[in-house]
PDB file of C-alpha atoms in Angstrom:
ATOM      1  CA  UNK A 111     -14.137  21.555-110.707  1.00 45.00           C
ATOM      2  CA  UNK A 112     -11.054  19.698-109.557  1.00 46.00           C
ATOM      3  CA  UNK A 113      -9.944  22.646-107.504  1.00 42.00           C
ATOM      4  CA  UNK A 114     -13.351  22.866-105.831  1.00 48.00           C
ATOM      5  CA  UNK A 115     -13.346  19.142-104.945  1.00 48.00           C
ATOM      6  CA  UNK A 116      -9.947  19.449-103.357  1.00 43.00           C
ATOM      7  CA  UNK A 117     -11.099  22.418-101.352  1.00 44.00           C
ATOM      8  CA  UNK A 118     -14.187  20.600-100.075  1.00 44.00           C
ATOM      9  CA  UNK A 119     -12.067  17.592 -99.122  1.00 47.00           C
ATOM     10  CA  UNK A 120      -9.626  19.795 -97.230  1.00 46.00           C
ATOM     11  CA  UNK A 121     -12.485  21.451 -95.338  1.00 53.00           C
ATOM     12  CA  UNK A 122     -13.936  18.063 -94.406  1.00 49.00           C
ATOM     13  CA  UNK A 123     -10.581  16.853 -93.117  1.00 45.00           C
ATOM     14  CA  UNK A 124     -10.099  20.015 -91.023  1.00 48.00           C
ATOM     15  CA  UNK A 125     -13.573  19.626 -89.541  1.00 49.00           C
ATOM     16  CA  UNK A 126     -12.837  16.014 -88.547  1.00 50.00           C
ATOM     17  CA  UNK A 127      -9.587  16.940 -86.814  1.00 45.00           C
ATOM     18  CA  UNK A 128     -11.331  19.737 -84.916  1.00 48.00           C
ATOM     19  CA  UNK A 129     -14.033  17.341 -83.656  1.00 44.00           C
ATOM     20  CA  UNK A 130     -11.433  14.805 -82.433  1.00 46.00           C
ATOM     21  CA  UNK A 131      -9.541  17.489 -80.535  1.00 43.00           C
ATOM     22  CA  UNK A 132     -12.721  18.607 -78.741  1.00 43.00           C
ATOM     23  CA  UNK A 133     -13.561  15.053 -77.663  1.00 49.00           C
ATOM     24  CA  UNK A 134     -10.101  14.504 -76.121  1.00 47.00           C
ATOM     25  CA  UNK A 135     -10.248  17.759 -74.173  1.00 48.00           C
ATOM     26  CA  UNK A 136     -13.483  17.071 -72.283  1.00 48.00           C
ATOM     27  CA  UNK A 137     -12.655  13.375 -71.632  1.00 46.00           C
ATOM     28  CA  UNK A 138     -16.140  12.082 -72.464  1.00 45.00           C
ATOM     29  CA  UNK A 139     -14.941   9.296 -74.684  1.00 47.00           C
ATOM     30  CA  UNK A 140     -11.786   8.194 -72.820  1.00 45.00           C
ATOM     31  CA  UNK A 141     -11.080   6.852 -69.289  1.00 45.00           C
ATOM     32  CA  UNK A 142      -9.742   9.593 -67.054  1.00 45.00           C
ATOM     33  CA  UNK A 143      -6.918   9.069 -64.520  1.00 46.00           C
ATOM     34  CA  UNK A 144      -7.655   9.454 -60.706  1.00 44.00           C
ATOM     35  CA  UNK A 145      -6.896  12.845 -59.199  1.00 43.00           C
ATOM     36  CA  UNK A 146      -3.282  13.343 -58.217  1.00 41.00           C
ATOM     37  CA  UNK A 147      -4.256  13.934 -54.508  1.00 38.00           C
ATOM     38  CA  UNK A 148      -5.830  10.490 -54.160  1.00 37.00           C
ATOM     39  CA  UNK A 149      -2.519   8.599 -53.941  1.00 37.00           C
ATOM     40  CA  UNK A 150      -1.088  10.487 -50.918  1.00 36.00           C
ATOM     41  CA  UNK A 151      -4.430  10.206 -49.093  1.00 36.00           C
ATOM     42  CA  UNK A 152      -4.493   6.429 -49.542  1.00 33.00           C
ATOM     43  CA  UNK A 153      -0.915   6.129 -48.284  1.00 35.00           C
ATOM     44  CA  UNK A 154      -1.581   8.137 -45.084  1.00 38.00           C
ATOM     45  CA  UNK A 155      -4.704   6.195 -44.288  1.00 38.00           C
ATOM     46  CA  UNK A 156      -2.890   2.866 -44.439  1.00 36.00           C
ATOM     47  CA  UNK A 157       0.115   3.769 -42.315  1.00 34.00           C
ATOM     48  CA  UNK A 158      -1.615   3.308 -38.925  1.00 35.00           C
ATOM     49  CA  UNK A 159       0.092   6.366 -37.443  1.00 31.00           C
ATOM     50  CA  UNK A 160      -3.039   8.486 -37.248  1.00 31.00           C
ATOM     51  CA  UNK A 161      -6.742   7.997 -36.884  1.00 32.00           C
ATOM     52  CA  UNK A 162      -8.880   7.905 -33.758  1.00 30.00           C
ATOM     53  CA  UNK A 163     -10.269   4.461 -34.546  1.00 33.00           C
ATOM     54  CA  UNK A 164      -6.810   2.928 -34.655  1.00 31.00           C
ATOM     55  CA  UNK A 165      -5.717   4.684 -31.490  1.00 33.00           C
ATOM     56  CA  UNK A 166      -8.816   3.444 -29.767  1.00 34.00           C
ATOM     57  CA  UNK A 167      -8.082  -0.082 -30.893  1.00 33.00           C
ATOM     58  CA  UNK A 168      -4.551   0.113 -29.551  1.00 33.00           C
ATOM     59  CA  UNK A 169      -5.811   1.334 -26.171  1.00 34.00           C
ATOM     60  CA  UNK A 170      -8.306  -1.459 -25.784  1.00 31.00           C
ATOM     61  CA  UNK A 171      -5.835  -4.150 -26.817  1.00 32.00           C
ATOM     62  CA  UNK A 172      -2.643  -2.835 -25.263  1.00 33.00           C
ATOM     63  CA  UNK A 173      -3.752  -1.774 -21.783  1.00 30.00           C
ATOM     64  CA  UNK A 174      -4.656  -4.026 -18.878  1.00 29.00           C
ATOM     65  CA  UNK A 175      -7.299  -3.107 -16.295  1.00 30.00           C
ATOM     66  CA  UNK A 176      -6.078  -1.391 -13.177  1.00 30.00           C
ATOM     67  CA  UNK A 177      -5.477  -3.813 -10.313  1.00 30.00           C
ATOM     68  CA  UNK A 178      -7.908  -3.729  -7.437  1.00 26.00           C
ATOM     69  CA  UNK A 179      -6.800  -3.471  -3.860  1.00 26.00           C
ATOM     70  CA  UNK A 180      -6.503  -6.694  -1.980  1.00 25.00           C
ATOM     71  CA  UNK A 181      -6.464  -7.489   1.690  1.00 27.00           C
ATOM     72  CA  UNK A 182      -2.909  -6.247   2.221  1.00 26.00           C
ATOM     73  CA  UNK A 183      -2.735  -3.069   4.230  1.00 31.00           C
ATOM     74  CA  UNK A 184      -6.319  -3.226   5.438  1.00 34.00           C
ATOM     75  CA  UNK A 185      -7.494  -3.468   9.021  1.00 44.00           C
ATOM     76  CA  UNK A 186      -8.300  -6.787  10.661  1.00 58.00           C
ATOM     77  CA  UNK A 187     -11.781  -8.240  10.668  1.00 61.00           C
ATOM     78  CA  UNK A 188     -13.846 -10.084  13.185  1.00 57.00           C
ATOM     79  CA  UNK A 189     -15.763 -13.319  12.751  1.00 57.00           C
ATOM     80  CA  UNK A 190     -18.650 -11.385  11.194  1.00 56.00           C
ATOM     81  CA  UNK A 191     -16.361  -9.981   8.498  1.00 58.00           C
ATOM     82  CA  UNK A 192     -16.576  -6.422   9.790  1.00 67.00           C
ATOM     83  CA  UNK A 193     -13.498  -4.339  10.541  1.00 79.00           C
ATOM     84  CA  UNK A 194     -12.358  -4.830  14.127  1.00 93.00           C
ATOM     85  CA  UNK A 195     -12.129  -1.629  16.163  1.00 96.00           C
ATOM     86  CA  UNK A 196      -9.191  -1.007  18.480  1.00 96.00           C
ATOM     87  CA  UNK A 197      -9.073  -2.779  21.819  1.00 98.00           C
ATOM     88  CA  UNK A 198     -10.066  -0.631  24.770  1.00 98.00           C
ATOM     89  CA  UNK A 199      -8.260  -0.868  28.083  1.00 98.00           C
ATOM     90  CA  UNK A 200     -11.456  -1.860  29.885  1.00 98.00           C
ATOM     91  CA  UNK A 201     -11.919  -4.790  27.478  1.00 98.00           C
ATOM     92  CA  UNK A 202      -8.499  -6.277  28.219  1.00 98.00           C
ATOM     93  CA  UNK A 203      -7.347  -8.474  31.061  1.00 98.00           C
ATOM     94  CA  UNK A 204      -3.688  -7.537  31.519  1.00 98.00           C
ATOM     95  CA  UNK A 205      -1.222  -9.626  33.500  1.00 98.00           C
ATOM     96  CA  UNK A 206       2.568  -9.737  33.832  1.00 98.00           C
ATOM     97  CA  UNK A 207       4.870 -12.671  34.626  1.00 98.00           C
ATOM     98  CA  UNK A 208       8.610 -13.196  34.984  1.00 97.00           C
ATOM     99  CA  UNK A 209       9.902 -14.808  31.792  1.00 97.00           C
ATOM    100  CA  UNK A 210      13.635 -14.690  32.506  1.00 95.00           C
ATOM    101  CA  UNK A 211      15.508 -17.845  31.536  1.00 91.00           C
ATOM    102  CA  UNK A 212      18.479 -18.969  33.590  1.00 87.00           C
ATOM    103  CA  UNK A 213      21.758 -17.799  32.091  1.00 85.00           C
ATOM    104  CA  UNK A 214      20.230 -14.805  30.283  1.00 88.00           C
ATOM    105  CA  UNK A 215      22.244 -11.617  30.515  1.00 89.00           C
ATOM    106  CA  UNK A 216      19.007  -9.620  30.639  1.00 95.00           C
ATOM    107  CA  UNK A 217      15.815 -10.057  32.594  1.00 97.00           C
ATOM    108  CA  UNK A 218      12.489 -10.485  30.778  1.00 97.00           C
ATOM    109  CA  UNK A 219       8.918  -9.779  31.826  1.00 98.00           C
ATOM    110  CA  UNK A 220       6.068 -11.015  29.634  1.00 98.00           C
ATOM    111  CA  UNK A 221       2.904  -8.917  29.593  1.00 98.00           C
ATOM    112  CA  UNK A 222      -0.242 -10.695  28.419  1.00 98.00           C
ATOM    113  CA  UNK A 223      -3.356  -8.935  27.094  1.00 98.00           C
ATOM    114  CA  UNK A 224      -6.521 -11.047  26.860  1.00 98.00           C
ATOM    115  CA  UNK A 225      -9.597  -9.831  25.024  1.00 98.00           C
ATOM    116  CA  UNK A 226     -12.655 -10.082  27.257  1.00 98.00           C
ATOM    117  CA  UNK A 227     -14.825  -7.468  25.570  1.00 97.00           C
ATOM    118  CA  UNK A 228     -17.199  -9.887  23.858  1.00 97.00           C
ATOM    119  CA  UNK A 229     -16.139  -8.740  20.362  1.00 97.00           C
ATOM    120  CA  UNK A 230     -13.109  -8.848  18.102  1.00 97.00           C
ATOM    121  CA  UNK A 231     -10.697  -5.946  18.517  1.00 98.00           C
ATOM    122  CA  UNK A 232      -7.357  -4.828  17.109  1.00 97.00           C
ATOM    123  CA  UNK A 233      -4.060  -4.076  18.826  1.00 97.00           C
ATOM    124  CA  UNK A 234      -1.529  -2.270  16.663  1.00 93.00           C
ATOM    125  CA  UNK A 235       1.952  -1.144  17.606  1.00 92.00           C
ATOM    126  CA  UNK A 236       3.530  -0.825  21.009  1.00 97.00           C
ATOM    127  CA  UNK A 237       2.060  -0.578  24.458  1.00 98.00           C
ATOM    128  CA  UNK A 238       3.236   2.176  26.747  1.00 98.00           C
ATOM    129  CA  UNK A 239       5.387   0.791  29.570  1.00 98.00           C
ATOM    130  CA  UNK A 240       6.571   2.683  32.636  1.00 98.00           C
ATOM    131  CA  UNK A 241       8.331   1.320  35.685  1.00 98.00           C
ATOM    132  CA  UNK A 242       7.642   2.864  39.047  1.00 98.00           C
ATOM    133  CA  UNK A 243      10.879   3.207  40.976  1.00 97.00           C
ATOM    134  CA  UNK A 244      12.110   4.771  44.169  1.00 95.00           C
ATOM    135  CA  UNK A 245      13.600   7.566  42.068  1.00 93.00           C
ATOM    136  CA  UNK A 246      10.522   8.250  39.931  1.00 95.00           C
ATOM    137  CA  UNK A 247       8.921   6.890  36.776  1.00 96.00           C
ATOM    138  CA  UNK A 248      11.114   5.229  34.131  1.00 96.00           C
ATOM    139  CA  UNK A 249       9.691   4.823  30.622  1.00 97.00           C
ATOM    140  CA  UNK A 250      10.708   1.854  28.484  1.00 98.00           C
ATOM    141  CA  UNK A 251      12.091   2.487  25.014  1.00 97.00           C
ATOM    142  CA  UNK A 252      10.742   0.682  21.940  1.00 97.00           C
ATOM    143  CA  UNK A 253      12.948  -1.919  20.297  1.00 96.00           C
ATOM    144  CA  UNK A 254      12.067  -0.638  16.804  1.00 96.00           C
ATOM    145  CA  UNK A 255      10.782  -3.967  15.503  1.00 96.00           C
ATOM    146  CA  UNK A 256       7.878  -3.934  13.062  1.00 94.00           C
ATOM    147  CA  UNK A 257       4.505  -3.898  14.782  1.00 91.00           C
ATOM    148  CA  UNK A 258       1.754  -5.207  12.446  1.00 93.00           C
ATOM    149  CA  UNK A 259      -1.873  -5.058  13.655  1.00 95.00           C
ATOM    150  CA  UNK A 260      -3.098  -8.085  15.577  1.00 96.00           C
ATOM    151  CA  UNK A 261      -6.790  -8.949  15.699  1.00 97.00           C
ATOM    152  CA  UNK A 262      -7.939 -10.629  18.887  1.00 97.00           C
ATOM    153  CA  UNK A 263     -11.194 -12.540  18.830  1.00 97.00           C
ATOM    154  CA  UNK A 264     -13.087 -12.612  22.093  1.00 97.00           C
ATOM    155  CA  UNK A 265     -11.152 -14.761  24.553  1.00 98.00           C
ATOM    156  CA  UNK A 266      -7.851 -14.641  22.628  1.00 98.00           C
ATOM    157  CA  UNK A 267      -4.658 -13.112  23.970  1.00 97.00           C
ATOM    158  CA  UNK A 268      -1.350 -11.671  22.833  1.00 97.00           C
ATOM    159  CA  UNK A 269       1.912 -11.194  24.728  1.00 97.00           C
ATOM    160  CA  UNK A 270       4.741  -8.692  24.443  1.00 98.00           C
ATOM    161  CA  UNK A 271       8.082  -8.604  26.198  1.00 98.00           C
ATOM    162  CA  UNK A 272       9.918  -6.157  28.428  1.00 98.00           C
ATOM    163  CA  UNK A 273      13.676  -6.557  28.844  1.00 97.00           C
ATOM    164  CA  UNK A 274      15.829  -4.909  31.494  1.00 97.00           C
ATOM    165  CA  UNK A 275      19.395  -5.195  32.834  1.00 96.00           C
ATOM    166  CA  UNK A 276      19.858  -7.539  35.784  1.00 94.00           C
ATOM    167  CA  UNK A 277      21.416  -5.915  38.844  1.00 94.00           C
ATOM    168  CA  UNK A 278      24.519  -7.951  39.607  1.00 90.00           C
ATOM    169  CA  UNK A 279      26.450  -5.097  41.175  1.00 88.00           C
ATOM    170  CA  UNK A 280      25.714  -6.097  44.748  1.00 83.00           C
ATOM    171  CA  UNK A 281      24.335  -2.631  45.472  1.00 84.00           C
ATOM    172  CA  UNK A 282      20.735  -1.628  46.007  1.00 87.00           C
ATOM    173  CA  UNK A 283      20.548   0.056  42.586  1.00 93.00           C
ATOM    174  CA  UNK A 284      17.195   1.501  41.476  1.00 95.00           C
ATOM    175  CA  UNK A 285      14.372  -0.259  43.277  1.00 96.00           C
ATOM    176  CA  UNK A 286      11.285  -1.129  41.150  1.00 97.00           C
ATOM    177  CA  UNK A 287       7.937  -0.741  42.893  1.00 96.00           C
ATOM    178  CA  UNK A 288       5.397  -1.258  40.094  1.00 98.00           C
ATOM    179  CA  UNK A 289       4.593  -1.608  36.387  1.00 98.00           C
ATOM    180  CA  UNK A 290       2.253   0.680  34.438  1.00 98.00           C
ATOM    181  CA  UNK A 291       0.923  -0.584  31.069  1.00 98.00           C
ATOM    182  CA  UNK A 292      -1.053   1.472  28.563  1.00 98.00           C
ATOM    183  CA  UNK A 293      -2.488  -0.511  25.588  1.00 98.00           C
ATOM    184  CA  UNK A 294      -1.685   0.820  22.096  1.00 97.00           C
ATOM    185  CA  UNK A 295      -3.634   3.943  21.088  1.00 95.00           C
ATOM    186  CA  UNK A 296      -5.193   4.212  24.533  1.00 97.00           C
ATOM    187  CA  UNK A 297      -4.792   6.742  27.327  1.00 97.00           C
ATOM    188  CA  UNK A 298      -6.129   4.657  30.220  1.00 98.00           C
ATOM    189  CA  UNK A 299      -3.418   2.674  32.007  1.00 98.00           C
ATOM    190  CA  UNK A 300      -3.324  -0.369  34.267  1.00 98.00           C
ATOM    191  CA  UNK A 301      -0.925  -0.627  37.231  1.00 98.00           C
ATOM    192  CA  UNK A 302       0.481  -4.086  37.971  1.00 98.00           C
ATOM    193  CA  UNK A 303       2.906  -5.611  40.436  1.00 98.00           C
ATOM    194  CA  UNK A 304       6.399  -5.913  38.975  1.00 98.00           C
ATOM    195  CA  UNK A 305       7.247  -9.645  38.690  1.00 98.00           C
ATOM    196  CA  UNK A 306      10.896  -9.272  37.634  1.00 97.00           C
ATOM    197  CA  UNK A 307      14.099  -8.456  39.453  1.00 95.00           C
ATOM    198  CA  UNK A 308      13.742  -6.183  42.443  1.00 96.00           C
ATOM    199  CA  UNK A 309      16.096  -3.513  41.146  1.00 96.00           C
ATOM    200  CA  UNK A 310      18.013  -2.121  38.195  1.00 96.00           C
ATOM    201  CA  UNK A 311      21.718  -1.360  38.329  1.00 94.00           C
ATOM    202  CA  UNK A 312      22.414   2.313  38.843  1.00 90.00           C
ATOM    203  CA  UNK A 313      23.650   3.957  35.669  1.00 86.00           C
ATOM    204  CA  UNK A 314      24.564   7.393  34.423  1.00 82.00           C
ATOM    205  CA  UNK A 315      24.195   6.405  30.771  1.00 85.00           C
ATOM    206  CA  UNK A 316      21.638   8.391  28.741  1.00 86.00           C
ATOM    207  CA  UNK A 317      18.467   6.683  27.593  1.00 86.00           C
ATOM    208  CA  UNK A 318      16.399   4.035  29.269  1.00 93.00           C
ATOM    209  CA  UNK A 319      17.908   0.615  29.975  1.00 95.00           C
ATOM    210  CA  UNK A 320      14.399  -0.891  29.814  1.00 97.00           C
ATOM    211  CA  UNK A 321      13.123  -1.977  26.380  1.00 97.00           C
ATOM    212  CA  UNK A 322       9.641  -2.918  25.189  1.00 98.00           C
ATOM    213  CA  UNK A 323       8.821  -5.054  22.148  1.00 97.00           C
ATOM    214  CA  UNK A 324       5.741  -4.842  19.891  1.00 96.00           C
ATOM    215  CA  UNK A 325       2.597  -6.913  20.287  1.00 95.00           C
ATOM    216  CA  UNK A 326       3.420 -10.595  19.808  1.00 93.00           C
ATOM    217  CA  UNK A 327       7.141 -10.177  20.528  1.00 92.00           C
ATOM    218  CA  UNK A 328       6.961 -12.632  23.428  1.00 85.00           C
ATOM    219  CA  UNK A 329       4.693 -15.216  21.777  1.00 59.00           C
ATOM    220  CA  UNK A 330       0.976 -15.402  21.300  1.00 47.00           C
ATOM    221  CA  UNK A 331      -1.382 -17.811  22.940  1.00 43.00           C
ATOM    222  CA  UNK A 332      -5.056 -18.704  22.637  1.00 40.00           C
TER     223      UNK A 332
END
């Protein structure tokens, strides 16, 4: 009988150990640890280096709106706020006067263009200038100064200058018989009397001794 009791006790103990081992294997009675992959995933998500939402947030906070174009570089406007078209030759009253000051080493003629077209218009750049002489036509060369657009309201005027060498040689030189002016960006010209010195000194130097400045180079009046 004692041997049988010991055997039954041993069987009961073995059965208990077997049941405990089964419960630990399936994890139903104990708290399980998080999967090993969960830690790296959490670290990547918190770094801020990836993710479309974060990139979108950086774009919206880090970029400024593109600047819009202002008035710089645009054409002039008239009193009605509309862009002013170029001045036509027939709209301009063009006159020329002697503007030489005593003691100057060069002669100066001022050419005035007055807007009489009944609307605002724009003059941009240089006028074409040719002198009629007894030896043929002589074209003036541009001075190279900047020539920004000038908007003339109806009745306003602008003046540019022509400079030329004074003939102090005592000889007849090149006799000037007239002045031809072509407004900027126009093909129609106006012929005027030449108000300056009667002649230019004769010269064999290349290039024209007569220079023309841009619009406004000789002052602007109203």
